[in-house]
Amino acid sequence: MLILLALLLLCYGAGNIYCVHDNNTDLHSLLDFKKGVTSDPNGALSSWNSDTHYCRWKYVTCTQTRPWRVSGLNLTGQSLEGQISSSLANLTFLSVVELSVNGFFGELPPLNGLQQLETLYLRRNSLEGNIPDALTNCSKLKNLDLSHNKLSGTIPPKISSLSNLGVLNLGHNNLTGIFPPTFSNLTSLTFCNIVANQLEGSIPHGIWQSSNMTVLNLGNNNLSGEIPQSINMSRLQSLGLELNNLSNVLPSNIGDALPSLQLLALDGNTFVGQIPASVGNASGLQLIDLSANSFTGLVPASLGQLSSLNKLNLETNKLEAEDRQSWEFLHALRNCGSLIVLSLHGNRLKGDIPDSVGTLSTTLEKLSFGRNELTGIVPPTIGNLHNLILLGLEENNLSGAVEEWIGKLRNLQGLFLSGNNFTGPIPSYIGNFTQLTYLYLDRNEFEGFMPLSIENLVQLSELNLADNNFQGNITIWVGNLKQLIRLDLSSNKFTGEIP
């Protein structure tokens, strides 16, 4: 006995000597796993041989007391390729398996013998086939991440038996079918991400009553139905339901029912009705994307209460504004001191753009009012937004000359003024916009000569001046625009030769 103990001590204290392994099943299971690996460019498994005790193998963790059994396997990001051996199921003390960001392919073995398994991370591989129903026998499982694979079939019907499951990530696969009827029984679930699959049917009603859920991302599926008026998820921080077939009106109390919400993404559905004023009561909201729906009515001024808001995307709806009262939301948004993106592109906004646009946060980088029914001149106060990178005013009925306000927007990379009634020449100081990449001035009534300073726009990739009244020669400046991909000068009054 003393000799055996001494040998084991040597095995742990010395390097490459022959060792007595505590469990031949664990040894052979790991060696079988190694045999299934067809490519190991980093030599991650080079230490895996019977000359060294398996508890000293790299990326293997063992229990702290005898018999030393394999409890963890972490080979994340080792560029391994091959198939995952079913022998892993024989490592009955395994609690953590992390094989993410590799090139494992083929089907996922059942692993139903792993009664101690708590964490299974296999994201970003090339696994195919169904999620084994036997996996639901791993009753202690807390964290399951199979995202970014090629898995198909349905969500295992018995998944509700995983009563300890807190993290479920099945995003970016090819899963089909509906949510299992008992899915709502996963009451420990705090993180649920099943984006970018092909799920159908409605979202289980019980999910909307989950008191533990902090992240619910089900975007880019074929889900239908509605968000019920009885929603109550006090800890939810992220709700992503974009690119589905969800419909009907939003719950009037949605902001009160989701007080911890930081991200609300409902874009690309068929929601109707007004945007609830209660959204402004979810004081921690940082991102709101309600674009590509059929929302009507006014933009609620209560959104101005969201001091942490940095992105508000309401484009492609049927929202209205016409008089001072209905434009009040724009004045209220001045309180959103972190606002970076504001888009109301493709709505039914009418009348003049209020001067209060210039009171928006100077952190604003994208402002889009394109494809509305706006009239009048561009308010000079827009020049206060000196950090703008993109300004979209296209497809309206705006008029007047492009005046001094434009000269203050030195950081512009995209300027879209197409399809309006702008007149006069292009100011020469447009050449100061050295970062400008997209310049669209087509379908207006601009006139005069092209300023030579345009040759300074060395980053320009798209220039559209079509359907105006520009005249004179197409000067040599065109040749200096080395990054240009698209150039449209049609339907003007240019003369002379093409340089």
XYZ file of N, CA and C in Angstrom, residues 123-379:
771
model
N -20.915 25.754 -28.380
C -21.228 26.778 -29.378
C -20.115 26.910 -30.418
N -20.530 27.362 -31.574
C -19.615 27.629 -32.706
C -18.802 26.395 -33.098
N -19.539 25.348 -33.439
C -18.967 24.177 -34.076
C -19.786 23.909 -35.337
N -19.763 22.690 -35.841
C -20.546 22.341 -37.033
C -21.378 21.096 -36.772
N -21.908 20.989 -35.583
C -22.695 19.824 -35.199
C -24.014 19.784 -35.955
N -24.452 18.587 -36.314
C -25.666 18.402 -37.106
C -26.622 17.459 -36.386
N -27.787 17.270 -37.013
C -28.761 16.337 -36.472
C -29.588 16.937 -35.356
N -30.353 16.082 -34.695
C -31.240 16.524 -33.625
C -30.486 16.730 -32.317
N -31.085 17.528 -31.455
C -30.617 17.589 -30.075
C -31.112 16.316 -29.403
N -30.217 15.466 -28.909
C -30.657 14.174 -28.355
C -31.646 14.362 -27.197
N -32.743 13.669 -27.265
C -33.731 13.752 -26.196
C -33.145 13.203 -24.900
N -32.186 12.283 -25.034
C -31.558 11.687 -23.854
C -30.778 12.715 -23.042
N -30.426 13.828 -23.678
C -29.688 14.868 -22.957
C -30.505 15.403 -21.776
N -31.818 15.293 -21.894
C -32.674 15.789 -20.814
C -32.597 14.922 -19.565
N -31.882 13.779 -19.640
C -31.671 12.954 -18.446
C -30.583 13.518 -17.544
N -29.844 14.496 -18.046
C -28.798 15.146 -17.236
C -29.479 16.137 -16.299
N -30.022 15.613 -15.231
C -30.962 16.381 -14.407
C -30.337 17.553 -13.677
N -29.006 17.588 -13.534
C -28.354 18.699 -12.839
C -27.914 19.822 -13.779
N -28.222 19.670 -15.065
C -27.751 20.634 -16.052
C -28.272 22.037 -15.749
N -27.327 22.999 -15.679
C -27.667 24.390 -15.399
C -27.419 25.296 -16.602
N -26.377 24.980 -17.382
C -25.976 25.832 -18.500
C -25.829 24.991 -19.766
N -26.628 25.305 -20.778
C -26.588 24.567 -22.041
C -26.468 25.551 -23.196
N -25.349 25.477 -23.907
C -25.109 26.377 -25.043
C -24.725 25.537 -26.261
N -25.655 25.432 -27.207
C -25.426 24.703 -28.465
C -25.536 25.648 -29.651
N -25.386 26.931 -29.415
C -25.616 27.939 -30.458
C -24.556 27.885 -31.554
N -24.920 28.443 -32.716
C -24.006 28.554 -33.864
C -23.502 27.181 -34.307
N -24.453 26.261 -34.511
C -24.160 24.966 -35.100
C -25.110 24.754 -36.276
N -25.321 23.502 -36.647
C -26.239 23.187 -37.751
C -27.307 22.205 -37.281
N -27.678 22.321 -36.034
C -28.640 21.399 -35.452
C -30.019 21.596 -36.057
N -30.769 20.517 -36.193
C -32.101 20.569 -36.801
C -33.094 19.843 -35.903
N -34.300 19.680 -36.420
C -35.320 19.020 -35.620
C -35.950 19.966 -34.624
N -36.627 19.431 -33.649
C -37.375 20.237 -32.690
C -36.614 20.370 -31.375
N -37.075 21.290 -30.562
C -36.580 21.366 -29.186
C -37.062 20.110 -28.468
N -36.177 19.381 -27.763
C -36.596 18.120 -27.129
C -37.851 18.298 -26.270
N -38.862 17.488 -26.473
C -40.116 17.625 -25.725
C -39.943 17.533 -24.216
N -38.915 16.770 -23.757
C -38.724 16.579 -22.325
C -37.820 17.625 -21.697
N -37.566 18.714 -22.408
C -36.625 19.703 -21.890
C -37.085 20.280 -20.559
N -38.382 20.254 -20.316
C -38.904 20.807 -19.069
C -38.453 20.005 -17.852
N -37.922 18.799 -18.067
C -37.435 18.001 -16.947
C -36.128 18.547 -16.378
N -35.493 19.462 -17.112
C -34.251 20.080 -16.634
C -34.614 21.241 -15.704
N -35.041 20.891 -14.519
C -35.591 21.895 -13.603
C -34.553 22.877 -13.087
N -33.247 22.537 -13.222
C -32.180 23.437 -12.754
C -31.641 24.344 -13.853
N -32.166 24.180 -15.071
C -31.603 24.907 -16.206
C -31.786 26.408 -16.041
N -30.662 27.131 -16.052
C -30.696 28.582 -15.926
C -30.333 29.299 -17.207
N -29.432 28.709 -18.018
C -28.975 29.305 -19.276
C -29.268 28.341 -20.414
N -30.038 28.795 -21.394
C -30.348 27.984 -22.581
C -30.065 28.814 -23.813
N -29.058 28.398 -24.576
C -28.688 29.114 -25.791
C -28.678 28.139 -26.964
N -29.702 28.230 -27.804
C -29.822 27.378 -28.996
C -29.813 28.221 -30.266
N -29.376 29.464 -30.161
C -29.443 30.387 -31.289
C -28.602 29.966 -32.482
N -29.017 30.417 -33.665
C -28.271 30.205 -34.911
C -28.086 28.722 -35.226
N -29.220 28.023 -35.300
C -29.266 26.646 -35.771
C -30.382 26.539 -36.803
N -30.872 25.329 -37.027
C -31.968 25.115 -37.989
C -33.148 24.419 -37.313
N -33.406 24.773 -36.061
C -34.470 24.128 -35.312
C -35.835 24.528 -35.860
N -36.752 23.571 -35.853
C -38.098 23.797 -36.394
C -39.136 23.412 -35.345
N -40.405 23.520 -35.758
C -41.483 23.115 -34.873
C -41.863 24.197 -33.884
N -42.596 23.809 -32.860
C -43.105 24.751 -31.873
C -42.378 24.551 -30.549
N -42.594 25.481 -29.640
C -42.100 25.294 -28.287
C -42.833 24.110 -27.649
N -42.123 23.227 -26.955
C -42.831 22.157 -26.243
C -43.867 22.765 -25.287
N -45.040 22.142 -25.152
C -46.103 22.705 -24.311
C -45.668 22.963 -22.873
N -44.706 22.172 -22.381
C -44.276 22.318 -20.984
C -43.060 23.230 -20.828
N -42.694 23.950 -21.888
C -41.498 24.798 -21.843
C -41.575 25.796 -20.689
N -42.768 26.264 -20.389
C -42.943 27.255 -19.331
C -42.568 26.722 -17.959
N -42.417 25.391 -17.841
C -42.057 24.803 -16.555
C -40.598 25.020 -16.184
N -39.807 25.578 -17.104
C -38.402 25.867 -16.815
C -38.321 27.144 -15.976
N -38.742 27.045 -14.738
C -38.885 28.233 -13.892
C -37.554 28.795 -13.404
N -36.462 28.031 -13.530
C -35.144 28.538 -13.134
C -34.453 29.307 -14.254
N -35.058 29.307 -15.431
C -34.425 29.898 -16.606
C -34.262 31.408 -16.437
N -33.027 31.876 -16.578
C -32.751 33.314 -16.520
C -32.324 33.859 -17.883
N -31.737 32.996 -18.724
C -31.221 33.414 -20.038
C -31.753 32.440 -21.074
N -32.542 32.945 -22.020
C -33.106 32.106 -23.082
C -32.860 32.773 -24.422
N -31.995 32.167 -25.220
C -31.659 32.715 -26.528
C -31.848 31.629 -27.588
N -32.872 31.800 -28.443
C -33.119 30.836 -29.526
C -33.301 31.614 -30.830
N -32.494 32.641 -31.034
C -32.597 33.475 -32.235
C -32.165 32.698 -33.471
N -32.624 33.165 -34.631
C -32.163 32.665 -35.927
C -32.338 31.160 -36.074
N -33.585 30.710 -35.878
C -33.983 29.343 -36.178
C -35.241 29.407 -37.038
N -36.034 28.368 -37.023
C -37.264 28.352 -37.823
C -38.457 27.918 -36.970
N -38.463 28.366 -35.731
C -39.547 28.002 -34.824
C -40.855 28.649 -35.259
N -41.953 27.951 -35.019
C -43.283 28.426 -35.401
C -44.193 28.440 -34.172
N -45.418 28.924 -34.402
C -46.400 28.924 -33.329
C -46.201 30.078 -32.379
N -46.915 30.045 -31.290
C -46.889 31.151 -30.341
C -45.853 30.905 -29.245
N -45.502 31.959 -28.565
C -44.596 31.881 -27.424
C -45.407 31.383 -26.226
N -44.941 30.342 -25.532
C -45.721 29.812 -24.404
C -46.136 30.898 -23.426
N -47.390 30.893 -23.049
C -47.949 31.963 -22.226
C -47.213 32.105 -20.894
N -46.781 30.971 -20.339
C -46.119 31.022 -19.038
C -44.825 31.804 -19.029
N -44.157 31.890 -20.186
C -42.903 32.647 -20.252
C -43.126 34.091 -19.838
N -44.287 34.635 -20.207
C -44.563 36.048 -19.925
C -44.794 36.316 -18.445
N -44.806 35.256 -17.636
C -44.961 35.412 -16.189
C -43.683 35.029 -15.442
N -42.588 34.845 -16.178
C -41.353 34.379 -15.560
C -40.738 35.462 -14.673
N -40.556 35.120 -13.411
C -40.012 36.087 -12.456
C -38.492 36.100 -12.427
N -37.848 35.088 -13.042
C -36.386 34.992 -13.015
C -35.723 35.409 -14.316
N -36.457 35.445 -15.404
C -35.882 35.694 -16.723
C -35.269 37.093 -16.816
N -34.003 37.141 -17.263
C -33.351 38.428 -17.514
C -33.123 38.679 -19.007
N -32.989 37.615 -19.792
C -32.777 37.752 -21.236
C -33.702 36.790 -21.966
N -34.522 37.339 -22.870
C -35.397 36.516 -23.719
C -35.229 36.989 -25.154
N -34.433 36.254 -25.920
C -34.149 36.605 -27.306
C -34.635 35.479 -28.220
N -35.717 35.758 -28.961
C -36.323 34.774 -29.854
C -36.443 35.320 -31.265
N -35.626 36.285 -31.600
C -35.728 36.949 -32.892
C -35.390 36.055 -34.069
N -35.834 36.480 -35.254
C -35.507 35.817 -36.518
C -35.980 34.365 -36.533
N -37.276 34.183 -36.230
C -37.945 32.898 -36.355
C -39.232 33.125 -37.138
N -40.182 32.232 -37.001
C -41.493 32.396 -37.650
C -42.608 32.398 -36.604
N -42.322 32.962 -35.449
C -43.275 32.951 -34.350
C -44.446 33.882 -34.627
N -45.606 33.507 -34.144
C -46.820 34.301 -34.344
C -47.483 34.557 -32.990
N -48.653 35.189 -33.033
C -49.340 35.493 -31.792
C -49.043 36.901 -31.328
N -49.158 37.139 -30.032
C -49.029 38.485 -29.497
C -48.308 38.470 -28.163
N -47.962 39.654 -27.693
C -47.469 39.812 -26.326
C -48.694 40.081 -25.458
N -48.998 39.205 -24.502
C -50.268 39.344 -23.770
C -50.289 40.555 -22.836
N -51.472 41.054 -22.579
C -51.637 42.190 -21.679
C -51.216 41.828 -20.254
N -51.202 40.539 -19.940
C -50.885 40.103 -18.573
C -49.392 39.925 -18.330
N -48.547 40.420 -19.209
C -47.101 40.254 -19.073
C -46.630 40.794 -17.727
N -45.703 40.049 -17.100
C -45.156 40.465 -15.807
C -43.794 39.813 -15.634
N -42.735 40.533 -15.998
C -41.371 39.991 -15.941
C -40.474 41.070 -15.340
N -40.452 41.132 -14.046
C -39.834 42.265 -13.356
C -38.313 42.315 -13.496
N -37.674 41.181 -13.814
C -36.211 41.164 -13.921
C -35.712 41.203 -15.364
N -36.608 41.175 -16.320
C -36.196 41.091 -17.718
C -35.423 42.343 -18.140
N -34.233 42.124 -18.699
C -33.384 43.227 -19.155
C -33.326 43.328 -20.677
N -33.493 42.197 -21.361
C -33.403 42.194 -22.822
C -34.557 41.392 -23.404
N -35.346 42.042 -24.273
C -36.447 41.363 -24.974
C -36.235 41.548 -26.468
N -35.830 40.467 -27.132
C -35.575 40.510 -28.570
C -36.505 39.574 -29.313
N -37.481 40.144 -30.008
C -38.464 39.359 -30.762
C -38.499 39.784 -32.225
N -37.444 40.375 -32.704
C -37.394 40.940 -34.048
C -37.549 39.876 -35.133
N -38.035 40.279 -36.287
C -38.127 39.434 -37.482
C -38.923 38.162 -37.230
N -40.157 38.349 -36.752
C -41.110 37.262 -36.586
C -42.427 37.671 -37.233
N -43.503 36.993 -36.882
C -44.828 37.338 -37.403
C -45.769 37.731 -36.269
N -45.208 38.332 -35.230
C -46.012 38.750 -34.083
C -46.887 39.938 -34.462
N -48.048 40.035 -33.838
C -49.011 41.060 -34.257
C -49.793 41.602 -33.069
N -50.836 42.347 -33.392
C -51.738 42.968 -32.427
C -51.052 44.159 -31.747
N -51.700 44.721 -30.744
C -51.179 45.898 -30.056
C -50.266 45.463 -28.917
N -49.375 46.351 -28.527
C -48.526 46.073 -27.379
C -49.313 46.296 -26.095
N -48.971 45.575 -25.026
C -49.643 45.819 -23.743
C -49.486 47.284 -23.328
N -50.560 47.889 -22.900
C -50.512 49.304 -22.535
C -49.574 49.556 -21.358
N -49.357 48.530 -20.526
C -48.514 48.686 -19.339
C -47.132 48.087 -19.520
N -46.676 47.919 -20.745
C -45.445 47.171 -21.010
C -44.248 47.749 -20.268
N -44.153 49.059 -20.149
C -43.030 49.667 -19.443
C -43.072 49.439 -17.948
N -44.281 49.330 -17.393
C -44.431 49.064 -15.963
C -44.221 47.589 -15.655
N -44.632 46.714 -16.589
C -44.481 45.275 -16.393
C -43.039 44.816 -16.590
N -42.235 45.614 -17.291
C -40.824 45.288 -17.553
C -39.940 46.419 -17.032
N -39.927 46.676 -15.734
C -39.228 47.852 -15.200
C -37.713 47.803 -15.319
N -37.131 46.596 -15.506
C -35.670 46.457 -15.583
C -35.160 46.455 -17.020
N -36.047 46.650 -17.986
C -35.698 46.491 -19.397
C -34.626 47.483 -19.847
N -33.623 46.949 -20.572
C -32.571 47.779 -21.158
C -32.592 47.721 -22.688
N -33.069 46.621 -23.243
C -33.130 46.458 -24.697
C -34.512 45.957 -25.081
N -35.138 46.659 -26.038
C -36.447 46.274 -26.553
C -36.365 46.270 -28.076
N -36.334 45.072 -28.676
C -36.218 44.928 -30.132
C -37.417 44.146 -30.644
N -38.352 44.866 -31.265
C -39.574 44.254 -31.808
C -39.685 44.522 -33.308
N -38.606 44.914 -33.949
C -38.626 45.300 -35.353
C -38.942 44.110 -36.260
N -39.543 44.416 -37.417
C -39.811 43.390 -38.410
C -40.940 42.461 -38.046
N -41.985 42.982 -37.384
C -43.186 42.212 -37.092
C -44.380 42.938 -37.705
N -45.573 42.672 -37.212
C -46.759 43.371 -37.741
C -47.573 43.968 -36.593
N -46.879 44.504 -35.602
C -47.571 45.162 -34.506
C -48.327 46.389 -35.010
N -49.454 46.679 -34.402
C -50.296 47.813 -34.793
C -50.601 48.648 -33.550
N -51.365 49.721 -33.767
C -51.777 50.565 -32.652
C -50.689 51.544 -32.252
N -50.900 52.190 -31.142
C -49.970 53.214 -30.683
C -48.826 52.618 -29.865
N -47.723 53.318 -29.856
C -46.618 52.954 -28.973
C -47.022 53.354 -27.562
N -47.109 52.418 -26.630
C -47.589 52.753 -25.284
C -46.711 53.796 -24.599
N -47.351 54.769 -23.982
C -46.608 55.794 -23.255
C -45.824 55.203 -22.097
N -46.274 54.047 -21.593
C -45.606 53.430 -20.443
C -44.188 52.968 -20.761
N -43.828 52.883 -22.047
C -42.447 52.511 -22.400
C -41.469 53.447 -21.700
N -41.860 54.694 -21.553
C -40.994 55.673 -20.892
C -40.782 55.412 -19.417
N -41.539 54.491 -18.838
C -41.382 54.177 -17.414
C -40.302 53.137 -17.157
N -39.852 52.458 -18.203
C -38.736 51.510 -18.065
C -37.447 52.323 -18.132
N -37.093 52.916 -17.015
C -36.105 54.002 -16.994
C -34.708 53.589 -17.431
N -34.412 52.284 -17.445
C -33.075 51.848 -17.836
C -32.919 51.533 -19.307
N -33.949 51.766 -20.111
C -33.882 51.420 -21.536
C -32.730 52.154 -22.233
N -31.950 51.375 -22.976
C -30.843 51.928 -23.748
C -31.079 51.811 -25.251
N -31.818 50.789 -25.660
C -32.088 50.575 -27.084
C -33.554 50.237 -27.277
N -34.203 50.961 -28.194
C -35.577 50.673 -28.601
C -35.592 50.576 -30.120
N -35.989 49.425 -30.637
C -36.130 49.247 -32.082
C -37.517 48.690 -32.365
N -38.387 49.558 -32.859
C -39.760 49.182 -33.214
C -39.983 49.340 -34.712
N -38.914 49.364 -35.479
C -38.996 49.632 -36.914
C -39.696 48.503 -37.659
N -40.153 48.835 -38.891
C -40.775 47.862 -39.793
C -41.964 47.160 -39.154
N -42.868 47.933 -38.587
C -44.149 47.454 -38.085
C -45.242 48.342 -38.665
N -46.391 48.393 -38.012
C -47.477 49.270 -38.484
C -48.004 50.131 -37.341
N -47.093 50.616 -36.513
C -47.496 51.495 -35.424
C -48.069 52.800 -35.980
N -49.099 53.309 -35.328
C -49.768 54.545 -35.753
C -49.791 55.541 -34.598
N -50.334 56.703 -34.877
C -50.473 57.709 -33.836
C -49.195 58.492 -33.621
N -49.069 59.082 -32.457
C -47.949 59.967 -32.146
C -46.816 59.206 -31.468
N -45.638 59.755 -31.585
C -44.506 59.241 -30.817
C -44.664 59.768 -29.397
N -44.728 58.903 -28.397
C -44.969 59.390 -27.031
C -43.823 60.248 -26.508
N -44.192 61.405 -25.975
C -43.182 62.298 -25.407
C -42.521 61.697 -24.177
N -43.161 60.677 -23.586
C -42.603 60.036 -22.387
C -41.259 59.377 -22.649
N -40.904 59.149 -23.920
C -39.599 58.573 -24.240
C -38.476 59.496 -23.803
N -38.800 60.776 -23.629
C -37.802 61.731 -23.145
C -37.372 61.480 -21.715
N -38.079 60.609 -21.003
C -37.712 60.259 -19.636
C -36.556 59.260 -19.577
N -36.194 58.697 -20.729
C -35.198 57.625 -20.767
C -33.799 58.223 -20.883
N -33.228 58.574 -19.755
C -31.950 59.294 -19.748
C -30.788 58.446 -20.263
N -30.936 57.114 -20.265
C -29.851 56.234 -20.734
C -30.023 55.817 -22.191
N -31.072 56.271 -22.851
C -31.376 55.832 -24.212
C -30.285 56.260 -25.184
N -29.756 55.300 -25.964
C -28.755 55.659 -26.977
C -29.188 55.317 -28.395
N -30.227 54.484 -28.552
C -30.719 54.189 -29.901
C -32.232 54.129 -29.889
N -32.857 54.926 -30.752
C -34.311 54.918 -30.922
C -34.605 54.793 -32.406
N -35.056 53.616 -32.809
C -35.337 53.338 -34.220
C -36.827 53.073 -34.379
N -37.527 54.032 -34.993
C -38.966 53.922 -35.224
C -39.287 53.962 -36.710
N -38.309 53.697 -37.560
C -38.507 53.861 -38.999
C -39.468 52.820 -39.564
N -40.034 53.148 -40.728
C -40.949 52.276 -41.472
C -42.150 51.864 -40.622
N -42.897 52.859 -40.177
C -44.170 52.674 -39.501
C -45.168 53.666 -40.099
N -46.200 53.977 -39.359
C -47.204 54.941 -39.821
C -47.403 56.034 -38.772
N -46.313 56.389 -38.118
C -46.364 57.397 -37.064
C -46.582 58.788 -37.658
N -47.252 59.638 -36.899
C -47.661 60.943 -37.413
C -47.144 62.079 -36.541
N -46.977 63.223 -37.170
C -46.695 64.485 -36.490
C -46.995 65.596 -37.486
N -47.627 66.628 -37.008
C -48.011 67.711 -37.928
C -47.937 69.074 -37.266
N -48.410 69.178 -36.034
C -48.401 70.469 -35.353
C -47.430 70.425 -34.179
N -47.364 71.550 -33.448
C -46.399 71.681 -32.358
C -46.586 70.604 -31.296
N -47.841 70.301 -30.978
C -48.110 69.317 -29.940
C -47.644 67.924 -30.340
N -47.897 67.548 -31.591
C -47.526 66.205 -32.031
C -46.021 66.056 -32.251
N -45.319 67.187 -32.368
C -43.860 67.149 -32.471
C -43.197 67.277 -31.095
N -43.982 67.270 -30.026
C -43.447 67.481 -28.680
C -42.388 66.436 -28.316
N -42.515 65.245 -28.868
C -41.550 64.188 -28.552
C -40.130 64.610 -28.873
N -39.950 65.379 -29.960
C -38.607 65.779 -30.371
C -37.995 66.706 -29.332
N -38.826 67.597 -28.805
C -38.356 68.501 -27.757
C -38.023 67.700 -26.496
N -38.845 66.693 -26.180
C -38.632 65.887 -24.971
C -37.348 65.069 -25.049
N -36.960 64.644 -26.250
C -35.778 63.793 -26.412
C -34.475 64.523 -26.094
N -34.547 65.831 -25.870
C -33.343 66.570 -25.497
C -32.795 66.066 -24.159
N -33.659 65.424 -23.357
C -33.242 64.899 -22.054
C -32.470 63.592 -22.169
N -32.450 63.007 -23.352
C -31.721 61.743 -23.573
C -30.280 62.089 -23.930
N -29.484 62.314 -22.900
C -28.132 62.839 -23.110
C -27.152 61.875 -23.727
N -27.535 60.611 -23.889
C -26.624 59.617 -24.487
C -27.081 59.172 -25.867
N -28.069 59.850 -26.431
C -28.659 59.412 -27.698
C -27.638 59.448 -28.832
N -27.515 58.326 -29.531
C -26.579 58.197 -30.649
C -27.325 58.047 -31.974
N -28.446 57.313 -31.959
C -29.209 57.046 -33.183
C -30.662 57.445 -32.972
N -31.196 58.248 -33.909
C -32.619 58.582 -33.935
C -33.087 58.466 -35.369
N -33.966 57.486 -35.633
C -34.471 57.298 -36.992
C -35.989 57.242 -36.985
N -36.583 58.147 -37.779
C -38.022 58.146 -38.040
C -38.266 58.058 -39.537
N -37.320 57.498 -40.238
C -37.389 57.290 -41.670
C -38.662 56.511 -42.037
N -39.346 56.929 -43.086
C -40.466 56.160 -43.607
C -41.692 56.160 -42.718
N -42.115 57.346 -42.270
C -43.343 57.483 -41.505
C -44.242 58.521 -42.170
N -45.082 59.190 -41.391
C -46.023 60.169 -41.947
C -45.874 61.517 -41.256
N -44.625 61.895 -41.021
C -44.340 63.179 -40.394
C -44.548 64.293 -41.400
N -45.212 65.368 -40.974
C -45.539 66.481 -41.875
C -45.066 67.797 -41.285
N -45.104 68.816 -42.147
C -44.782 70.161 -41.704
C -43.292 70.403 -41.608
N -42.934 71.500 -40.933
C -41.537 71.884 -40.780
C -40.865 71.043 -39.699
N -39.588 70.788 -39.901
C -38.793 70.175 -38.837
C -38.630 71.223 -37.743
N -39.053 70.947 -36.510
C -38.962 71.961 -35.453
C -37.521 72.379 -35.158
N -37.366 73.627 -34.728
C -36.047 74.113 -34.329
C -35.470 73.297 -33.185
N -36.342 72.648 -32.410
C -35.881 71.875 -31.254
C -35.008 70.692 -31.650
N -34.920 70.377 -32.935
C -34.016 69.318 -33.367
C -32.592 69.644 -32.950
N -32.298 70.940 -32.868
C -30.950 71.353 -32.487
C -30.652 71.229 -31.009
N -31.669 70.892 -30.209
C -31.459 70.700 -28.767
C -31.205 69.240 -28.415
N -31.238 68.361 -29.417
C -30.913 66.955 -29.163
C -29.468 66.841 -28.695
N -29.141 65.735 -28.068
C -27.804 65.546 -27.522
C -26.731 65.664 -28.605
N -25.633 66.279 -28.256
C -24.520 66.400 -29.209
C -23.803 65.071 -29.413
N -24.224 64.035 -28.672
C -23.678 62.694 -28.913
C -24.303 62.045 -30.149
N -25.358 62.660 -30.704
C -26.093 62.061 -31.819
C -25.183 61.885 -33.033
N -25.184 60.652 -33.588
C -24.367 60.340 -34.757
C -25.206 60.043 -35.993
N -26.432 59.554 -35.791
C -27.301 59.250 -36.932
C -28.665 59.882 -36.713
N -29.089 60.696 -37.666
C -30.406 61.335 -37.627
C -31.059 61.135 -38.981
N -32.202 60.440 -38.991
C -32.863 60.150 -40.262
C -34.337 60.499 -40.189
N -34.744 61.442 -41.083
C -36.137 61.809 -41.271
C -36.571 61.529 -42.709
N -35.824 60.700 -43.422
C -36.110 60.431 -44.819
C -37.466 59.780 -45.038
N -38.010 59.938 -46.259
C -39.270 59.318 -46.680
C -40.440 59.671 -45.750
N -40.608 60.965 -45.521
C -41.769 61.471 -44.814
C -42.450 62.510 -45.699
N -43.178 63.432 -45.105
C -43.869 64.472 -45.867
C -43.488 65.855 -45.338
N -42.213 66.020 -45.028
C -41.721 67.250 -44.430
C -41.626 68.364 -45.464
N -41.876 69.579 -45.016
C -41.818 70.763 -45.887
C -40.969 71.836 -45.215
N -40.821 72.974 -45.916
C -40.067 74.088 -45.358
C -38.570 73.905 -45.512
N -37.827 74.753 -44.807
C -36.368 74.699 -44.876
C -35.819 73.844 -43.736
N -34.587 73.448 -43.881
C -33.913 72.731 -42.803
C -33.550 73.747 -41.730
N -33.996 73.562 -40.489
C -33.695 74.551 -39.447
C -32.191 74.679 -39.223
